[in-house]
Coordinates of C-alpha atoms and ligand atoms in Angstrom, one line a residue:
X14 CA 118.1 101.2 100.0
X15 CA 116.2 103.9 97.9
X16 CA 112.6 104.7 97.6
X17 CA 111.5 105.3 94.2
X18 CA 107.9 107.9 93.8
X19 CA 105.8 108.8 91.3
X20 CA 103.6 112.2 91.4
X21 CA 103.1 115.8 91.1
X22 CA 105.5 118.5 91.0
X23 CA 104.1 121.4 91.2
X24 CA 103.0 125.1 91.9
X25 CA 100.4 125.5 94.4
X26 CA 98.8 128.7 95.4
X27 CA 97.6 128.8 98.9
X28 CA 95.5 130.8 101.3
X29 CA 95.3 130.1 104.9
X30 CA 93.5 132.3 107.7
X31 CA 97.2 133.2 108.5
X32 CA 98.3 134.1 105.0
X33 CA 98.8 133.6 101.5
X34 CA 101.6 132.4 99.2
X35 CA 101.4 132.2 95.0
X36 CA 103.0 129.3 93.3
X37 CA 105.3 128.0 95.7
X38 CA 106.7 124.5 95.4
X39 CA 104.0 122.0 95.6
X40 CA 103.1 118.7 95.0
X41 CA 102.4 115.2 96.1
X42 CA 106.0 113.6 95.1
X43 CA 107.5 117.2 96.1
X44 CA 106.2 116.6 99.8
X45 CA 106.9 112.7 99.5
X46 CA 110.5 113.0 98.7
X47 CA 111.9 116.0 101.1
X48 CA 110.0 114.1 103.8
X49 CA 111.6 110.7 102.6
X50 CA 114.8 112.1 102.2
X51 CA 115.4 112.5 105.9
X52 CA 115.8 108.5 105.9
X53 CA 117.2 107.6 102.8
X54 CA 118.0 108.5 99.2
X55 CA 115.0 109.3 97.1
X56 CA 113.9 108.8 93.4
X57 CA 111.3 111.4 91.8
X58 CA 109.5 110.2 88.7
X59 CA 107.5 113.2 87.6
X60 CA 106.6 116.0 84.9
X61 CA 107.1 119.6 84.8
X62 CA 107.3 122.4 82.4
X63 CA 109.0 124.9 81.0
X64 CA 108.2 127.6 84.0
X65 CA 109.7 125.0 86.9
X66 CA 112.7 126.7 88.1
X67 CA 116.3 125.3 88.5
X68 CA 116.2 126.6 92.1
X69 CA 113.7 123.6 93.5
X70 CA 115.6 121.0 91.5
X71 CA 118.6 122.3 93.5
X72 CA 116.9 121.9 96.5
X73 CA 116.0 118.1 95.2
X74 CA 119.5 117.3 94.6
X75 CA 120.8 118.7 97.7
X76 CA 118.5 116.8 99.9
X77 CA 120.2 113.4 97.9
X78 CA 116.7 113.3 95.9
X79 CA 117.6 111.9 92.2
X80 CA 115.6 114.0 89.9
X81 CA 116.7 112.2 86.6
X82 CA 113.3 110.8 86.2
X83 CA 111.8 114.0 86.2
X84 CA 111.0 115.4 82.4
X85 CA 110.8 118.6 81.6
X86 CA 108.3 119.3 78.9
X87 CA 106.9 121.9 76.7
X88 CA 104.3 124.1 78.2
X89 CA 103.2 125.0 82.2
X90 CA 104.1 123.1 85.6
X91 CA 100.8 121.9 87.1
X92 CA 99.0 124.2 89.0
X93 CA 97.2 124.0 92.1
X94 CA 95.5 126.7 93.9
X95 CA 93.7 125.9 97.5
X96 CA 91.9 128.3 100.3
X97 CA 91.8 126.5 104.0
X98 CA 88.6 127.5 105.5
X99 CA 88.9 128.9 109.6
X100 CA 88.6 125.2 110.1
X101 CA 91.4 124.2 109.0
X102 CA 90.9 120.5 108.5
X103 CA 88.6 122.3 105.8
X104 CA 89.4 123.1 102.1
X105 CA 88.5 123.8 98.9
X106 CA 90.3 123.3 95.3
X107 CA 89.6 127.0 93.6
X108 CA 91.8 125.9 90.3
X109 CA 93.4 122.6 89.1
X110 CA 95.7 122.8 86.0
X111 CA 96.8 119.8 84.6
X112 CA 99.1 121.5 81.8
X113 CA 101.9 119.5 81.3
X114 CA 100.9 116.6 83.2
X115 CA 97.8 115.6 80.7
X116 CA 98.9 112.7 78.4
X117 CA 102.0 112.5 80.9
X118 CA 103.9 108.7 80.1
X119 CA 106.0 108.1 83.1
X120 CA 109.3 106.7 81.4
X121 CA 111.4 105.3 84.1
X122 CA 115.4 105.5 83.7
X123 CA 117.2 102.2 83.5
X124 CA 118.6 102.4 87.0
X125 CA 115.1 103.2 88.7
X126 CA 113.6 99.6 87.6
X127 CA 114.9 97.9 90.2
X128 CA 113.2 100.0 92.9
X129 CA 112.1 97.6 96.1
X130 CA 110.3 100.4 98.1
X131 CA 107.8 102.6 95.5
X132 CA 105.1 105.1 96.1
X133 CA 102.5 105.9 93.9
X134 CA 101.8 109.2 94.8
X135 CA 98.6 111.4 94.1
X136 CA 98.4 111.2 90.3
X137 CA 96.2 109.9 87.5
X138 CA 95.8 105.9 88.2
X139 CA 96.8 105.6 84.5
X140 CA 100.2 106.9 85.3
X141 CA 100.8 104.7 88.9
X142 CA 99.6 102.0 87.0
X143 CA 102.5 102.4 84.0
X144 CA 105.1 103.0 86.8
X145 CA 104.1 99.5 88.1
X146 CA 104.4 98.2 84.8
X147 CA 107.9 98.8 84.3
X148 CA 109.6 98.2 87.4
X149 CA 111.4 94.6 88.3
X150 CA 111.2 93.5 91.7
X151 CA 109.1 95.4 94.2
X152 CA 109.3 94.8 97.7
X153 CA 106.5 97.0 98.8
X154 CA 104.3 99.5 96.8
X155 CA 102.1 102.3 98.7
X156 CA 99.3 104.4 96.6
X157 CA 98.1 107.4 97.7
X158 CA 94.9 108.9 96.0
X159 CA 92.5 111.8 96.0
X160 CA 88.7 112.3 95.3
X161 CA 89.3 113.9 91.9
X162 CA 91.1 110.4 90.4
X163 CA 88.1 108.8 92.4
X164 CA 85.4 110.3 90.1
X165 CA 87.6 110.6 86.9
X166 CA 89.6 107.5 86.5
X167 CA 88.0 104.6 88.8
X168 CA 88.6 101.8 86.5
X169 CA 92.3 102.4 86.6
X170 CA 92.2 102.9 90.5
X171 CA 90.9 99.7 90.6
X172 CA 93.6 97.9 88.9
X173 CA 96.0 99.9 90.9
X174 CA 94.3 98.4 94.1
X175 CA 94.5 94.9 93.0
X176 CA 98.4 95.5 92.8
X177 CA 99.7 97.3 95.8
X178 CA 100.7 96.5 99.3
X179 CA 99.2 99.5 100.8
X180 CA 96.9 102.2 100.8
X181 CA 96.9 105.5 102.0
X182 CA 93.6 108.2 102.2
X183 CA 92.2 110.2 104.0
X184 CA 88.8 109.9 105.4
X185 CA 86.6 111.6 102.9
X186 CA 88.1 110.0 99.9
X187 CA 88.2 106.5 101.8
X188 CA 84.3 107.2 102.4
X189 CA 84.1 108.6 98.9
X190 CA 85.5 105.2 97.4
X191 CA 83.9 102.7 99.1
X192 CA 80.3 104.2 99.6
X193 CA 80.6 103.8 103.0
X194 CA 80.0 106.5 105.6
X195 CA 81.4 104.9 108.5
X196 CA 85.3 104.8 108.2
X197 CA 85.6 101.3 110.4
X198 CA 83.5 100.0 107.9
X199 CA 85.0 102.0 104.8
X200 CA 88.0 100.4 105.6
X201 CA 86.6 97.0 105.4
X202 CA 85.4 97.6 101.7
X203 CA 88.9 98.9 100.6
X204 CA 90.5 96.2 102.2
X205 CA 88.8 93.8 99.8
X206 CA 89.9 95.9 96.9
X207 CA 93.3 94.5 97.2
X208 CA 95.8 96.3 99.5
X209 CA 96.3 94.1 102.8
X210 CA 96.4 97.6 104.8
X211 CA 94.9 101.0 104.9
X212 CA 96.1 103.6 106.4
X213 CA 93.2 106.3 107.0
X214 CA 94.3 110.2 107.4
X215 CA 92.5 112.3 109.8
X216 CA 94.2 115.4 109.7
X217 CA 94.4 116.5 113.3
X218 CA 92.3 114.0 114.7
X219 CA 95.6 111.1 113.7
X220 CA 95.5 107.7 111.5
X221 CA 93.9 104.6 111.5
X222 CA 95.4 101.7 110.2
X223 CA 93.5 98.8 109.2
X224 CA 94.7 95.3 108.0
X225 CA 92.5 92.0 108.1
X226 CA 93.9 91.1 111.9
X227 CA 95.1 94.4 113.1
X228 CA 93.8 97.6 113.9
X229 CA 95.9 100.8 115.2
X230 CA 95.5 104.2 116.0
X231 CA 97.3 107.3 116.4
X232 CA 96.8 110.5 116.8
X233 CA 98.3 113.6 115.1
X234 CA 101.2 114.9 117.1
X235 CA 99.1 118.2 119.0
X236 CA 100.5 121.8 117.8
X237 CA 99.4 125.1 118.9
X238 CA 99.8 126.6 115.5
X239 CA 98.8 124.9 112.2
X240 CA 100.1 127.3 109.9
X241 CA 99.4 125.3 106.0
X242 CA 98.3 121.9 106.5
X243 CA 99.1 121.4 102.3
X244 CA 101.1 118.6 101.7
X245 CA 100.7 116.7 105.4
X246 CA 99.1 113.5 104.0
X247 CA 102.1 113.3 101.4
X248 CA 104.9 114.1 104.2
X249 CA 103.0 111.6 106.3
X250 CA 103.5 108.9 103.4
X251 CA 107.3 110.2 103.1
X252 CA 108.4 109.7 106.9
X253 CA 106.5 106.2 107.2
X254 CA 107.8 105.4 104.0
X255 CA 111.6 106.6 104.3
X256 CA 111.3 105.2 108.1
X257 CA 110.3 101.4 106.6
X258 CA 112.9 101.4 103.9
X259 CA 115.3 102.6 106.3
X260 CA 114.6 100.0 108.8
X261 CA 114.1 97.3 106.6
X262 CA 111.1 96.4 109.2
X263 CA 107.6 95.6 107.9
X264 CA 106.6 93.7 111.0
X265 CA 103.8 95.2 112.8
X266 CA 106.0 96.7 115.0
X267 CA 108.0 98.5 112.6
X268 CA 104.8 99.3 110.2
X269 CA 103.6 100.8 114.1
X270 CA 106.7 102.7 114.5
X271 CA 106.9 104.2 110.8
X272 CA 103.1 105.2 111.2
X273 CA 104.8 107.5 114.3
X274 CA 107.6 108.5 112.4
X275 CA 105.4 109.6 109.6
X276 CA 103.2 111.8 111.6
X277 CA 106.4 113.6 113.0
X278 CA 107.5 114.4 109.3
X279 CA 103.7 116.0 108.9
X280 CA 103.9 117.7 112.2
X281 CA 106.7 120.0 111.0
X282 CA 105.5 120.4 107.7
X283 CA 102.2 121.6 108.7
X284 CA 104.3 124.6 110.6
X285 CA 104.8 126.5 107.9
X286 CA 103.6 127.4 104.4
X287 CA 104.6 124.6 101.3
X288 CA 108.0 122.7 101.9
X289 CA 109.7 125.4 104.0
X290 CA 109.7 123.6 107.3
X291 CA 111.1 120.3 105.8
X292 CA 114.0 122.3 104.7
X293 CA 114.6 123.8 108.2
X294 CA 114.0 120.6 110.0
X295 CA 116.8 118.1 110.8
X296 CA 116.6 114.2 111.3
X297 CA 117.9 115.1 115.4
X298 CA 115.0 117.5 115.5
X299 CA 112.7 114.2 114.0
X300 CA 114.1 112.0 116.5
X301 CA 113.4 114.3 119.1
X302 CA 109.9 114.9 118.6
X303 CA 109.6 111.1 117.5
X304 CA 110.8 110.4 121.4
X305 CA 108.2 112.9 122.7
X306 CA 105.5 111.0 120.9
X307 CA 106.4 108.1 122.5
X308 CA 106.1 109.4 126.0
X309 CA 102.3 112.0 124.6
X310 CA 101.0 107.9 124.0
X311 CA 102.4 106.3 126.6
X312 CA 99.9 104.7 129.3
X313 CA 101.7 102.0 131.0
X314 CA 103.5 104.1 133.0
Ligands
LIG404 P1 98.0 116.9 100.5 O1 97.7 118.2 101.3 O2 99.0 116.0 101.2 O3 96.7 116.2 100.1 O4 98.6 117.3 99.1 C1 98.6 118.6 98.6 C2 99.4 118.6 97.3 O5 98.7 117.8 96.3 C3 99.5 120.0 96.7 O6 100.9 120.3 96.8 C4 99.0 119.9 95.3 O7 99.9 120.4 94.3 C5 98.8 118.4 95.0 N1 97.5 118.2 94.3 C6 96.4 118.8 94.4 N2 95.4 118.3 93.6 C7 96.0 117.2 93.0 C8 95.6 116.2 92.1 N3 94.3 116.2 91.6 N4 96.5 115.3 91.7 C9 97.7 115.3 92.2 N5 98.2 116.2 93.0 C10 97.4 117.2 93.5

């Protein structure tokens, strides 16, 4: 079983109140597939330029991520540069560079068509939407999305909507999208946009998932020091992903359990600046910290 994602690879810049770091490895499928990985064998489907180096498609291919559907193309890797306020649940985009990923035409290789488990990761709609178009037989397909494809390509988020399984955002964007300000109610509105659940981020405050008979919460997993929370919402996506296709279980249960398993992923990543904690991690260390999660929720006892 494979997962197969489509979205940015890229440079980010970052400043945190703890530090700063200048075009590290960023980007939504970058997050989503070292996360994944820890579960099962990942696909990229992505662009980047002539700058990317050879060192982080190394790192791809040693963490059994297939990066033949990554195209390398003339001109710059998209660039993102972000400052985290004190709050850090707080941040603002100081530059977005699109470079080589405007115009971008996903072009999947033969063997990736027959992906079951897909991710449309945070990228133009336009793009999600010609992944979709050329795969065979999904099983389940999760969309992620952020406020800037919100206000520039809506009409294509819509169509994307109508197609998926699932839907992952965080709270502003879900309020953002639906024009509600309440997110119980939010949720409702996005729900009849097509995917049968939504799962709402809430940085350190957890996720809510909705679906039209269920409702579950958990919180994020509580850490003394958040050190770069970039990337969390797409690790989050990559353990609950990796942990469904893994288990084969989309029961409510195992949907339950993946939610946990994906806020594990995003605990470690948040420890450290860009992907470095993913590539220190280990699945034992997962597991571990997936066991003390059980016990931080359980009330029975
Ligand atoms: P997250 O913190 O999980 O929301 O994701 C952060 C990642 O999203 C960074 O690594 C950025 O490179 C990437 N990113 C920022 N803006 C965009 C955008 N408009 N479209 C796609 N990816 C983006």
């Amino acid at each position: 079983m494979s997962v197969l994602v489509v979205g940015t690879v890229a440079f980010d810049s970052i400043e945190t109140p703890f530090g700063v770091a200048e075009r590290i490895l960023g980007g939504s499928a970058s997050y989503f597939a070292l996360a994944a990985s820890f579960f099962t064998p990942v696909r990229i489907v992505g662009v980047i330029g002539e700058d990317f180096p050879d060192e982080h498609i190394e790192l791809f291919r040693r963490r059994n991520i297939d990066t033949d559907g990554i195209k390398r193309e003339k001109g710059d890797t998209f660039h993102w540069r972000g400052r985290y306020h004190e709050d850090i649940n707080l941040r603002d985009t100081l530059e977005l560079h699109l470079n080589v990923l405007s115009g971008f035409m996903p072009r999947l290789p033969e063997r990736y068509r027959d992906a079951e488990y897909v991710f449309l990761g945070n990228i133009d709609p336009v793009m999600q939407l010609e992944v979709l178009n050329q795969i065979h037989h999904m099983k389940l397909v999760v969309c992620d999305t952020m406020d800037h494809w919100i206000r520039e390509s809506g009409d294509n988020l819509q169509k994307v909507l109508k197609r998926i399984e699932m839907l992952v955002i965080n709270d502003s964007e879900a309020r953002l999208l639906s024009g509600e300000s309440n997110v119980v109610r939010a949720a409702r509105a996005i729900l009849k946009m097509g995917p049968k659940v939504v799962l709402i981020k809430r940085g350190e405050y957890g996720v809510l998932q909705f679906s039209d008979s269920q409702v579950f919460a958990t919180p994020a997993y509580p850490l003394e020091e958040v050190f770069d929370p970039t990337g969390a919402g797409d690790s989050f996506a990559g353990g609950f992903l990796g942990q469904l296709a893994r288990s084969g279980d989309a029961s409510q249960r195992g949907i339950r359990r993946a939610i946990v398993y994906g806020s594990v992923v995003a605990s470690f990543t948040v420890e450290d600046f860009g992907v470095k904690r993913l590539t220190t991690a280990s699945l034992p260390d997962i597991e571990e910290r997936f066991e003390r999660f059980v016990e931080l929720t359980d009330f029975h006892t």
